[in-house]
Amino acid sequence: MRIDLSGRVAVVTGGARGIGSQTVRALAESGAKVVVWDRDPAGAALAQELGGVFAEVDVADRPAVDEAVTRTLDACGSIDVLVNNAGIVRDAQLVKVVDRQVVGGMSESDFDAVWSVNVKGVFHCTQAVVPHMIERGFGRVINVSSIVGVYGNFGQTNYAASKFAVIGMTKVWARELAKYGITVNVVAPGFVDTEMARGVPEKLLQELIRRTPIGRLGVPAEVAAVYVFLAAEASGFVNGAVLGVDGGMVLGT
Ligand SMILES: NC(=O)c1ccc[n+]([C@@H]2O[C@H](COP(=O)([O-])OP(=O)(O)OC[C@H]3O[C@@H](n4cnc5c(N)ncnc54)[C@H](O)[C@@H]3O)[C@@H](O)[C@H]2O)c1
């Protein structure tokens, strides 16, 4: 099956680097007009290279998201695909204990920062884009959770909470929006070789690889390929699904 997205406009949040930039490339290769939304102005060069559009936007900032929607519609006329990929980590244990004494722990500001981008960002972008999809009777919303949003993970209270929430929102929107021709799915990648994964200490990384039956980290293109499939017309009966792209990994204790 060849996926042809010509005539489709695809927005990728956090499209400036990592899995997001690979997704932008893969969507463009399939013929979509690509739109990069990122707070990092480096996304402009990628959009320009691919004949796409860039909007500098912090997805946690609702007025900025609304402005990005307006700019995108002015430049492209529609938004058919939304990949809610922007995400951050701020890892810390709930409580850090030395000799049974609590000496620190996850700060409220780190909890709030992750929640604003990973949860409210997805809420803002989807709520701002969906009215235009409803008008046209077609849409593909692709949310990005994580294996951590399925199993949890040591040191990631904020991130796990946010990625579980993304799965929850997906299941609600899949019910609410299907009648307008919009499907909503969520992908839960395992550990993928990007800047984000490079922040994981080497010893832990080796342990994660040991627990992955495929025996390596994923590469961004392997996740991007799944987003392209979900963006296609051919995936029209996939709705409310949580797709693991994790090399068969199960996170244990
Ligand atoms: N890399 C992994 O192992 C992995 C595993 C599971 C899930 N994920 C998820 O995949 C997505 C992409 O991860 P990645 O590894 O490519 O990350 P990355 O850190 O390499 O790239 C994230 C991109 O998002 C942008 N971004 C961050 N906050 C933003 C904001 N507020 N507004 C707009 N743009 C913002 C950054 O500028 C960057 O371009 C994230 O949602 C992440 O949680 C990654």
PDB file of C-alpha atoms and ligand atoms in Angstrom:
ATOM      1  CA  MET A   1       0.000   0.000   0.000  1.00  0.00           C
ATOM      2  CA  ARG A   2       1.355   3.414  -0.958  1.00  0.00           C
ATOM      3  CA  ILE A   3       0.204   6.236   1.280  1.00  0.00           C
ATOM      4  CA  ASP A   4      -0.631   9.368  -0.672  1.00  0.00           C
ATOM      5  CA  LEU A   5      -1.268  12.459   1.418  1.00  0.00           C
ATOM      6  CA  SER A   6      -1.249  14.943  -1.427  1.00  0.00           C
ATOM      7  CA  GLY A   7      -3.803  17.687  -0.894  1.00  0.00           C
ATOM      8  CA  ARG A   8      -3.608  17.193   2.883  1.00  0.00           C
ATOM      9  CA  VAL A   9      -2.229  19.769   5.313  1.00  0.00           C
ATOM     10  CA  ALA A  10      -0.446  18.247   8.312  1.00  0.00           C
ATOM     11  CA  VAL A  11       0.553  20.174  11.448  1.00  0.00           C
ATOM     12  CA  VAL A  12       3.253  18.654  13.650  1.00  0.00           C
ATOM     13  CA  THR A  13       3.796  20.260  17.052  1.00  0.00           C
ATOM     14  CA  GLY A  14       7.364  20.022  18.303  1.00  0.00           C
ATOM     15  CA  GLY A  15       8.315  19.429  14.674  1.00  0.00           C
ATOM     16  CA  ALA A  16      11.697  21.159  14.861  1.00  0.00           C
ATOM     17  CA  ARG A  17      13.724  18.155  15.974  1.00  0.00           C
ATOM     18  CA  GLY A  18      13.686  14.529  17.136  1.00  0.00           C
ATOM     19  CA  ILE A  19      10.712  12.340  16.299  1.00  0.00           C
ATOM     20  CA  GLY A  20       8.782  15.485  15.297  1.00  0.00           C
ATOM     21  CA  SER A  21      11.202  16.551  12.559  1.00  0.00           C
ATOM     22  CA  GLN A  22      11.351  12.992  11.214  1.00  0.00           C
ATOM     23  CA  THR A  23       7.550  13.002  11.157  1.00  0.00           C
ATOM     24  CA  VAL A  24       7.523  16.272   9.222  1.00  0.00           C
ATOM     25  CA  ARG A  25       9.887  14.713   6.649  1.00  0.00           C
ATOM     26  CA  ALA A  26       7.872  11.492   6.379  1.00  0.00           C
ATOM     27  CA  LEU A  27       4.575  13.366   5.926  1.00  0.00           C
ATOM     28  CA  ALA A  28       6.169  15.583   3.258  1.00  0.00           C
ATOM     29  CA  GLU A  29       7.553  12.498   1.455  1.00  0.00           C
ATOM     30  CA  SER A  30       3.992  11.150   1.366  1.00  0.00           C
ATOM     31  CA  GLY A  31       2.854  14.341  -0.352  1.00  0.00           C
ATOM     32  CA  ALA A  32       1.368  16.348   2.536  1.00  0.00           C
ATOM     33  CA  LYS A  33       1.842  20.081   2.898  1.00  0.00           C
ATOM     34  CA  VAL A  34       3.688  20.224   6.212  1.00  0.00           C
ATOM     35  CA  VAL A  35       3.346  22.803   8.963  1.00  0.00           C
ATOM     36  CA  VAL A  36       5.854  22.905  11.812  1.00  0.00           C
ATOM     37  CA  TRP A  37       4.683  24.363  15.107  1.00  0.00           C
ATOM     38  CA  ASP A  38       7.532  24.686  17.593  1.00  0.00           C
ATOM     39  CA  ARG A  39       8.808  27.135  20.163  1.00  0.00           C
ATOM     40  CA  ASP A  40      12.273  26.556  18.692  1.00  0.00           C
ATOM     41  CA  PRO A  41      12.823  28.850  15.663  1.00  0.00           C
ATOM     42  CA  ALA A  42      15.073  26.121  14.179  1.00  0.00           C
ATOM     43  CA  GLY A  43      11.848  24.627  12.808  1.00  0.00           C
ATOM     44  CA  ALA A  44      11.689  27.408  10.211  1.00  0.00           C
ATOM     45  CA  ALA A  45      14.598  26.009   8.174  1.00  0.00           C
ATOM     46  CA  LEU A  46      13.037  22.538   8.052  1.00  0.00           C
ATOM     47  CA  ALA A  47       9.682  23.924   6.926  1.00  0.00           C
ATOM     48  CA  GLN A  48      11.383  26.024   4.262  1.00  0.00           C
ATOM     49  CA  GLU A  49      13.416  23.062   2.968  1.00  0.00           C
ATOM     50  CA  LEU A  50      10.216  21.042   2.515  1.00  0.00           C
ATOM     51  CA  GLY A  51       8.103  23.861   1.053  1.00  0.00           C
ATOM     52  CA  GLY A  52       6.061  23.975   4.228  1.00  0.00           C
ATOM     53  CA  VAL A  53       5.087  26.578   6.804  1.00  0.00           C
ATOM     54  CA  PHE A  54       6.533  27.370  10.230  1.00  0.00           C
ATOM     55  CA  ALA A  55       4.818  28.967  13.216  1.00  0.00           C
ATOM     56  CA  GLU A  56       6.805  29.778  16.337  1.00  0.00           C
ATOM     57  CA  VAL A  57       4.454  28.754  19.106  1.00  0.00           C
ATOM     58  CA  ASP A  58       4.511  27.512  22.674  1.00  0.00           C
ATOM     59  CA  VAL A  59       1.706  24.947  22.764  1.00  0.00           C
ATOM     60  CA  ALA A  60       1.111  25.736  26.443  1.00  0.00           C
ATOM     61  CA  ASP A  61       0.076  29.286  25.478  1.00  0.00           C
ATOM     62  CA  ARG A  62      -3.523  29.242  24.207  1.00  0.00           C
ATOM     63  CA  PRO A  63      -3.562  32.678  22.510  1.00  0.00           C
ATOM     64  CA  ALA A  64      -0.345  31.727  20.683  1.00  0.00           C
ATOM     65  CA  VAL A  65      -1.922  28.442  19.548  1.00  0.00           C
ATOM     66  CA  ASP A  66      -5.000  30.295  18.257  1.00  0.00           C
ATOM     67  CA  GLU A  67      -2.700  32.640  16.333  1.00  0.00           C
ATOM     68  CA  ALA A  68      -0.813  29.663  14.843  1.00  0.00           C
ATOM     69  CA  VAL A  69      -4.122  28.176  13.666  1.00  0.00           C
ATOM     70  CA  THR A  70      -5.044  31.460  11.957  1.00  0.00           C
ATOM     71  CA  ARG A  71      -1.612  31.747  10.311  1.00  0.00           C
ATOM     72  CA  THR A  72      -1.772  28.126   9.145  1.00  0.00           C
ATOM     73  CA  LEU A  73      -5.255  28.486   7.682  1.00  0.00           C
ATOM     74  CA  ASP A  74      -4.267  31.747   5.952  1.00  0.00           C
ATOM     75  CA  ALA A  75      -1.231  30.034   4.396  1.00  0.00           C
ATOM     76  CA  CYS A  76      -2.654  26.571   3.665  1.00  0.00           C
ATOM     77  CA  GLY A  77      -6.463  26.831   3.661  1.00  0.00           C
ATOM     78  CA  SER A  78      -7.085  23.824   5.926  1.00  0.00           C
ATOM     79  CA  ILE A  79      -5.673  21.570   8.613  1.00  0.00           C
ATOM     80  CA  ASP A  80      -6.396  17.891   7.943  1.00  0.00           C
ATOM     81  CA  VAL A  81      -3.881  16.195  10.227  1.00  0.00           C
ATOM     82  CA  LEU A  82      -2.683  17.233  13.677  1.00  0.00           C
ATOM     83  CA  VAL A  83       0.222  15.376  15.288  1.00  0.00           C
ATOM     84  CA  ASN A  84       0.387  16.455  18.939  1.00  0.00           C
ATOM     85  CA  ASN A  85       4.064  15.583  19.339  1.00  0.00           C
ATOM     86  CA  ALA A  86       5.535  18.427  21.458  1.00  0.00           C
ATOM     87  CA  GLY A  87       6.545  17.111  24.859  1.00  0.00           C
ATOM     88  CA  ILE A  88       9.061  17.669  27.645  1.00  0.00           C
ATOM     89  CA  VAL A  89      10.485  15.834  30.651  1.00  0.00           C
ATOM     90  CA  ARG A  90      11.553  17.166  34.070  1.00  0.00           C
ATOM     91  CA  ASP A  91      12.504  14.004  35.949  1.00  0.00           C
ATOM     92  CA  ALA A  92      12.821  13.618  39.714  1.00  0.00           C
ATOM     93  CA  GLN A  93      11.649  11.152  42.304  1.00  0.00           C
ATOM     94  CA  LEU A  94       8.496  12.036  44.210  1.00  0.00           C
ATOM     95  CA  VAL A  95      10.670  12.202  47.332  1.00  0.00           C
ATOM     96  CA  LYS A  96      14.444  11.897  47.450  1.00  0.00           C
ATOM     97  CA  VAL A  97      15.489  10.077  50.593  1.00  0.00           C
ATOM     98  CA  VAL A  98      18.909   9.781  52.239  1.00  0.00           C
ATOM     99  CA  ASP A  99      19.185   7.714  55.445  1.00  0.00           C
ATOM    100  CA  ARG A 100      15.388   7.721  55.729  1.00  0.00           C
ATOM    101  CA  GLN A 101      15.363  11.513  55.643  1.00  0.00           C
ATOM    102  CA  VAL A 102      13.580  13.299  52.833  1.00  0.00           C
ATOM    103  CA  VAL A 103      16.149  15.647  51.298  1.00  0.00           C
ATOM    104  CA  GLY A 104      14.249  16.721  48.207  1.00  0.00           C
ATOM    105  CA  GLY A 105      11.801  15.632  45.559  1.00  0.00           C
ATOM    106  CA  MET A 106       9.898  16.682  42.477  1.00  0.00           C
ATOM    107  CA  SER A 107       9.100  20.390  42.603  1.00  0.00           C
ATOM    108  CA  GLU A 108       5.631  21.708  41.949  1.00  0.00           C
ATOM    109  CA  SER A 109       7.050  23.902  39.196  1.00  0.00           C
ATOM    110  CA  ASP A 110       8.477  20.842  37.406  1.00  0.00           C
ATOM    111  CA  PHE A 111       5.136  19.082  37.750  1.00  0.00           C
ATOM    112  CA  ASP A 112       3.300  22.117  36.350  1.00  0.00           C
ATOM    113  CA  ALA A 113       5.775  22.650  33.496  1.00  0.00           C
ATOM    114  CA  VAL A 114       5.332  19.100  32.203  1.00  0.00           C
ATOM    115  CA  TRP A 115       1.573  19.227  32.653  1.00  0.00           C
ATOM    116  CA  SER A 116       1.257  22.533  30.760  1.00  0.00           C
ATOM    117  CA  VAL A 117       3.104  21.284  27.695  1.00  0.00           C
ATOM    118  CA  ASN A 118       2.238  17.576  27.589  1.00  0.00           C
ATOM    119  CA  VAL A 119      -1.419  17.806  28.608  1.00  0.00           C
ATOM    120  CA  LYS A 120      -2.658  21.363  28.221  1.00  0.00           C
ATOM    121  CA  GLY A 121      -0.655  21.753  25.014  1.00  0.00           C
ATOM    122  CA  VAL A 122      -2.470  18.768  23.495  1.00  0.00           C
ATOM    123  CA  PHE A 123      -5.800  20.121  24.757  1.00  0.00           C
ATOM    124  CA  HIS A 124      -5.165  23.629  23.348  1.00  0.00           C
ATOM    125  CA  CYS A 125      -3.977  22.469  19.922  1.00  0.00           C
ATOM    126  CA  THR A 126      -6.753  19.936  19.468  1.00  0.00           C
ATOM    127  CA  GLN A 127      -9.532  22.238  20.645  1.00  0.00           C
ATOM    128  CA  ALA A 128      -8.250  25.040  18.396  1.00  0.00           C
ATOM    129  CA  VAL A 129      -7.859  22.859  15.283  1.00  0.00           C
ATOM    130  CA  VAL A 130     -10.873  20.554  15.502  1.00  0.00           C
ATOM    131  CA  PRO A 131     -13.563  23.152  14.566  1.00  0.00           C
ATOM    132  CA  HIS A 132     -11.906  23.482  11.143  1.00  0.00           C
ATOM    133  CA  MET A 133     -11.801  19.703  10.704  1.00  0.00           C
ATOM    134  CA  ILE A 134     -15.497  19.520  11.630  1.00  0.00           C
ATOM    135  CA  GLU A 135     -16.345  22.107   8.940  1.00  0.00           C
ATOM    136  CA  ARG A 136     -14.631  19.902   6.320  1.00  0.00           C
ATOM    137  CA  GLY A 137     -15.897  16.567   7.671  1.00  0.00           C
ATOM    138  CA  PHE A 138     -12.431  15.055   7.848  1.00  0.00           C
ATOM    139  CA  GLY A 139      -9.614  14.966  10.350  1.00  0.00           C
ATOM    140  CA  ARG A 140      -6.844  12.874  11.808  1.00  0.00           C
ATOM    141  CA  VAL A 141      -5.695  13.717  15.332  1.00  0.00           C
ATOM    142  CA  ILE A 142      -2.612  11.752  16.347  1.00  0.00           C
ATOM    143  CA  ASN A 143      -1.608  12.071  19.978  1.00  0.00           C
ATOM    144  CA  VAL A 144       1.721  11.099  21.447  1.00  0.00           C
ATOM    145  CA  SER A 145       1.899   9.258  24.732  1.00  0.00           C
ATOM    146  CA  SER A 146       4.760   6.970  25.747  1.00  0.00           C
ATOM    147  CA  ILE A 147       5.418   3.506  27.086  1.00  0.00           C
ATOM    148  CA  VAL A 148       5.685   5.455  30.361  1.00  0.00           C
ATOM    149  CA  GLY A 149       2.036   6.483  29.895  1.00  0.00           C
ATOM    150  CA  VAL A 150       1.083   2.795  29.913  1.00  0.00           C
ATOM    151  CA  TYR A 151       3.332   1.318  32.616  1.00  0.00           C
ATOM    152  CA  GLY A 152       4.666   4.323  34.597  1.00  0.00           C
ATOM    153  CA  ASN A 153       8.398   4.686  35.243  1.00  0.00           C
ATOM    154  CA  PHE A 154      10.724   5.388  38.149  1.00  0.00           C
ATOM    155  CA  GLY A 155      11.451   9.116  38.567  1.00  0.00           C
ATOM    156  CA  GLN A 156       8.723  10.290  36.193  1.00  0.00           C
ATOM    157  CA  THR A 157       5.639  11.181  38.265  1.00  0.00           C
ATOM    158  CA  ASN A 158       4.912  14.280  36.184  1.00  0.00           C
ATOM    159  CA  TYR A 159       5.690  12.730  32.793  1.00  0.00           C
ATOM    160  CA  ALA A 160       3.786   9.494  33.512  1.00  0.00           C
ATOM    161  CA  ALA A 161       0.758  11.463  34.760  1.00  0.00           C
ATOM    162  CA  SER A 162       0.837  13.593  31.611  1.00  0.00           C
ATOM    163  CA  LYS A 163       1.168  10.660  29.227  1.00  0.00           C
ATOM    164  CA  PHE A 164      -1.614   8.684  30.965  1.00  0.00           C
ATOM    165  CA  ALA A 165      -3.744  11.838  30.576  1.00  0.00           C
ATOM    166  CA  VAL A 166      -3.034  11.947  26.847  1.00  0.00           C
ATOM    167  CA  ILE A 167      -4.390   8.402  26.525  1.00  0.00           C
ATOM    168  CA  GLY A 168      -7.485   9.425  28.498  1.00  0.00           C
ATOM    169  CA  MET A 169      -8.141  12.491  26.327  1.00  0.00           C
ATOM    170  CA  THR A 170      -7.686  10.363  23.195  1.00  0.00           C
ATOM    171  CA  LYS A 171     -10.344   7.900  24.319  1.00  0.00           C
ATOM    172  CA  VAL A 172     -12.797  10.729  25.038  1.00  0.00           C
ATOM    173  CA  TRP A 173     -12.177  12.552  21.745  1.00  0.00           C
ATOM    174  CA  ALA A 174     -12.390   9.322  19.743  1.00  0.00           C
ATOM    175  CA  ARG A 175     -15.979   9.048  21.005  1.00  0.00           C
ATOM    176  CA  GLU A 176     -16.873  12.725  20.661  1.00  0.00           C
ATOM    177  CA  LEU A 177     -15.427  13.453  17.218  1.00  0.00           C
ATOM    178  CA  ALA A 178     -15.941  10.283  15.140  1.00  0.00           C
ATOM    179  CA  LYS A 179     -19.328  11.491  13.904  1.00  0.00           C
ATOM    180  CA  TYR A 180     -17.596  14.419  12.173  1.00  0.00           C
ATOM    181  CA  GLY A 181     -15.208  12.189  10.205  1.00  0.00           C
ATOM    182  CA  ILE A 182     -12.366  12.753  12.652  1.00  0.00           C
ATOM    183  CA  THR A 183     -10.379   9.862  14.092  1.00  0.00           C
ATOM    184  CA  VAL A 184      -8.262  10.288  17.223  1.00  0.00           C
ATOM    185  CA  ASN A 185      -5.541   7.803  18.106  1.00  0.00           C
ATOM    186  CA  VAL A 186      -2.526   7.745  20.378  1.00  0.00           C
ATOM    187  CA  VAL A 187       0.911   6.264  19.851  1.00  0.00           C
ATOM    188  CA  ALA A 188       2.990   5.082  22.807  1.00  0.00           C
ATOM    189  CA  PRO A 189       6.619   4.941  21.681  1.00  0.00           C
ATOM    190  CA  GLY A 190       9.217   3.028  23.658  1.00  0.00           C
ATOM    191  CA  PHE A 191      12.700   4.503  24.006  1.00  0.00           C
ATOM    192  CA  VAL A 192      13.700   6.270  20.816  1.00  0.00           C
ATOM    193  CA  ASP A 193      17.121   7.712  20.047  1.00  0.00           C
ATOM    194  CA  THR A 194      16.573  11.498  20.346  1.00  0.00           C
ATOM    195  CA  GLU A 195      17.801  14.360  22.559  1.00  0.00           C
ATOM    196  CA  MET A 196      15.140  13.363  25.086  1.00  0.00           C
ATOM    197  CA  ALA A 197      16.443   9.778  25.391  1.00  0.00           C
ATOM    198  CA  ARG A 198      20.042  11.045  25.482  1.00  0.00           C
ATOM    199  CA  GLY A 199      19.206  12.603  28.849  1.00  0.00           C
ATOM    200  CA  VAL A 200      18.781   9.086  30.313  1.00  0.00           C
ATOM    201  CA  PRO A 201      21.921   7.906  32.204  1.00  0.00           C
ATOM    202  CA  GLU A 202      23.968   5.370  30.162  1.00  0.00           C
ATOM    203  CA  LYS A 203      23.587   2.556  32.715  1.00  0.00           C
ATOM    204  CA  LEU A 204      19.798   2.924  32.731  1.00  0.00           C
ATOM    205  CA  LEU A 205      19.729   3.136  28.944  1.00  0.00           C
ATOM    206  CA  GLN A 206      21.593  -0.184  28.658  1.00  0.00           C
ATOM    207  CA  GLU A 207      19.104  -1.740  31.075  1.00  0.00           C
ATOM    208  CA  LEU A 208      16.187  -0.441  29.000  1.00  0.00           C
ATOM    209  CA  ILE A 209      17.748  -1.903  25.854  1.00  0.00           C
ATOM    210  CA  ARG A 210      18.271  -5.229  27.657  1.00  0.00           C
ATOM    211  CA  ARG A 211      14.543  -5.302  28.425  1.00  0.00           C
ATOM    212  CA  THR A 212      13.558  -4.584  24.814  1.00  0.00           C
ATOM    213  CA  PRO A 213      13.118  -7.863  22.895  1.00  0.00           C
ATOM    214  CA  ILE A 214      14.280  -6.158  19.673  1.00  0.00           C
ATOM    215  CA  GLY A 215      17.513  -5.313  21.544  1.00  0.00           C
ATOM    216  CA  ARG A 216      18.000  -1.633  20.658  1.00  0.00           C
ATOM    217  CA  LEU A 217      16.449   1.805  20.916  1.00  0.00           C
ATOM    218  CA  GLY A 218      13.956   2.800  18.266  1.00  0.00           C
ATOM    219  CA  VAL A 219      14.825   5.375  15.623  1.00  0.00           C
ATOM    220  CA  PRO A 220      12.557   8.383  14.949  1.00  0.00           C
ATOM    221  CA  ALA A 221      11.651   7.169  11.441  1.00  0.00           C
ATOM    222  CA  GLU A 222      10.084   4.019  12.916  1.00  0.00           C
ATOM    223  CA  VAL A 223       7.657   6.123  14.938  1.00  0.00           C
ATOM    224  CA  ALA A 224       7.079   8.600  12.096  1.00  0.00           C
ATOM    225  CA  ALA A 225       6.002   5.733   9.817  1.00  0.00           C
ATOM    226  CA  VAL A 226       3.171   4.892  12.213  1.00  0.00           C
ATOM    227  CA  TYR A 227       2.031   8.532  12.288  1.00  0.00           C
ATOM    228  CA  VAL A 228       1.943   8.561   8.488  1.00  0.00           C
ATOM    229  CA  PHE A 229      -0.245   5.460   8.489  1.00  0.00           C
ATOM    230  CA  LEU A 230      -2.601   7.060  11.039  1.00  0.00           C
ATOM    231  CA  ALA A 231      -2.750  10.225   8.918  1.00  0.00           C
ATOM    232  CA  ALA A 232      -3.864   8.289   5.851  1.00  0.00           C
ATOM    233  CA  GLU A 233      -7.392   7.732   4.626  1.00  0.00           C
ATOM    234  CA  ALA A 234      -6.638   3.993   4.780  1.00  0.00           C
ATOM    235  CA  SER A 235      -6.555   4.068   8.589  1.00  0.00           C
ATOM    236  CA  GLY A 236     -10.170   5.308   8.755  1.00  0.00           C
ATOM    237  CA  PHE A 237     -11.436   2.438  10.935  1.00  0.00           C
ATOM    238  CA  VAL A 238      -8.672   2.877  13.544  1.00  0.00           C
ATOM    239  CA  ASN A 239     -10.115   5.113  16.257  1.00  0.00           C
ATOM    240  CA  GLY A 240      -9.368   5.456  19.964  1.00  0.00           C
ATOM    241  CA  ALA A 241      -6.466   3.032  19.635  1.00  0.00           C
ATOM    242  CA  VAL A 242      -3.295   3.044  21.729  1.00  0.00           C
ATOM    243  CA  LEU A 243      -0.524   1.818  19.443  1.00  0.00           C
ATOM    244  CA  GLY A 244       2.698   0.685  21.105  1.00  0.00           C
ATOM    245  CA  VAL A 245       5.842   1.297  19.035  1.00  0.00           C
ATOM    246  CA  ASP A 246       8.351  -0.060  21.508  1.00  0.00           C
ATOM    247  CA  GLY A 247      10.207  -3.089  20.201  1.00  0.00           C
ATOM    248  CA  GLY A 248       8.062  -5.306  22.428  1.00  0.00           C
ATOM    249  CA  MET A 249       9.274  -3.733  25.658  1.00  0.00           C
ATOM    250  CA  VAL A 250       7.399  -4.089  28.941  1.00  0.00           C
ATOM    251  CA  LEU A 251       8.512  -1.730  31.706  1.00  0.00           C
ATOM    252  CA  GLY A 252       8.891  -3.601  34.983  1.00  0.00           C
ATOM    253  CA  THR A 253       9.724  -2.368  38.466  1.00  0.00           C
TER     254      THR A 253
HETATM  255  N1  LIG B   1      12.385   9.913  22.623  1.00  0.00           N
HETATM  256  C1  LIG B   1      11.732   8.976  23.265  1.00  0.00           C
HETATM  257  O1  LIG B   1      12.304   7.968  23.708  1.00  0.00           O
HETATM  258  C2  LIG B   1      10.235   9.073  23.440  1.00  0.00           C
HETATM  259  C3  LIG B   1       9.555   7.956  23.932  1.00  0.00           C
HETATM  260  C4  LIG B   1       8.184   8.020  24.119  1.00  0.00           C
HETATM  261  C5  LIG B   1       7.489   9.179  23.807  1.00  0.00           C
HETATM  262  N2  LIG B   1       8.177  10.256  23.342  1.00  0.00           N
HETATM  263  C6  LIG B   1       7.384  11.449  23.057  1.00  0.00           C
HETATM  264  O2  LIG B   1       7.591  11.825  21.708  1.00  0.00           O
HETATM  265  C7  LIG B   1       7.510  13.250  21.579  1.00  0.00           C
HETATM  266  C8  LIG B   1       8.769  13.761  20.905  1.00  0.00           C
HETATM  267  O3  LIG B   1       9.880  13.334  21.665  1.00  0.00           O
HETATM  268  P1  LIG B   1      11.385  13.604  21.193  1.00  0.00           P
HETATM  269  O4  LIG B   1      12.222  12.564  21.840  1.00  0.00           O
HETATM  270  O5  LIG B   1      11.452  13.790  19.723  1.00  0.00           O
HETATM  271  O6  LIG B   1      11.652  14.999  21.954  1.00  0.00           O
HETATM  272  P2  LIG B   1      12.716  16.150  21.652  1.00  0.00           P
HETATM  273  O7  LIG B   1      13.007  16.742  22.986  1.00  0.00           O
HETATM  274  O8  LIG B   1      13.855  15.652  20.825  1.00  0.00           O
HETATM  275  O9  LIG B   1      11.870  17.185  20.759  1.00  0.00           O
HETATM  276  C9  LIG B   1      10.738  17.822  21.283  1.00  0.00           C
HETATM  277  C10 LIG B   1      10.355  18.998  20.398  1.00  0.00           C
HETATM  278  O10 LIG B   1       9.218  19.627  20.993  1.00  0.00           O
HETATM  279  C11 LIG B   1       9.452  21.028  21.062  1.00  0.00           C
HETATM  280  N3  LIG B   1       8.723  21.582  22.190  1.00  0.00           N
HETATM  281  C12 LIG B   1       8.920  21.330  23.503  1.00  0.00           C
HETATM  282  N4  LIG B   1       8.074  22.054  24.244  1.00  0.00           N
HETATM  283  C13 LIG B   1       7.319  22.791  23.383  1.00  0.00           C
HETATM  284  C14 LIG B   1       6.284  23.730  23.552  1.00  0.00           C
HETATM  285  N5  LIG B   1       5.861  24.104  24.761  1.00  0.00           N
HETATM  286  N6  LIG B   1       5.720  24.274  22.451  1.00  0.00           N
HETATM  287  C15 LIG B   1       6.156  23.936  21.221  1.00  0.00           C
HETATM  288  N7  LIG B   1       7.152  23.060  21.001  1.00  0.00           N
HETATM  289  C16 LIG B   1       7.722  22.481  22.073  1.00  0.00           C
HETATM  290  C17 LIG B   1      10.960  21.167  21.217  1.00  0.00           C
HETATM  291  O11 LIG B   1      11.422  22.466  20.859  1.00  0.00           O
HETATM  292  C18 LIG B   1      11.454  20.061  20.293  1.00  0.00           C
HETATM  293  O12 LIG B   1      11.570  20.523  18.963  1.00  0.00           O
HETATM  294  C19 LIG B   1       7.289  13.784  22.993  1.00  0.00           C
HETATM  295  O13 LIG B   1       5.919  13.991  23.221  1.00  0.00           O
HETATM  296  C20 LIG B   1       7.795  12.657  23.870  1.00  0.00           C
HETATM  297  O14 LIG B   1       7.207  12.677  25.145  1.00  0.00           O
HETATM  298  C21 LIG B   1       9.536  10.227  23.146  1.00  0.00           C
END
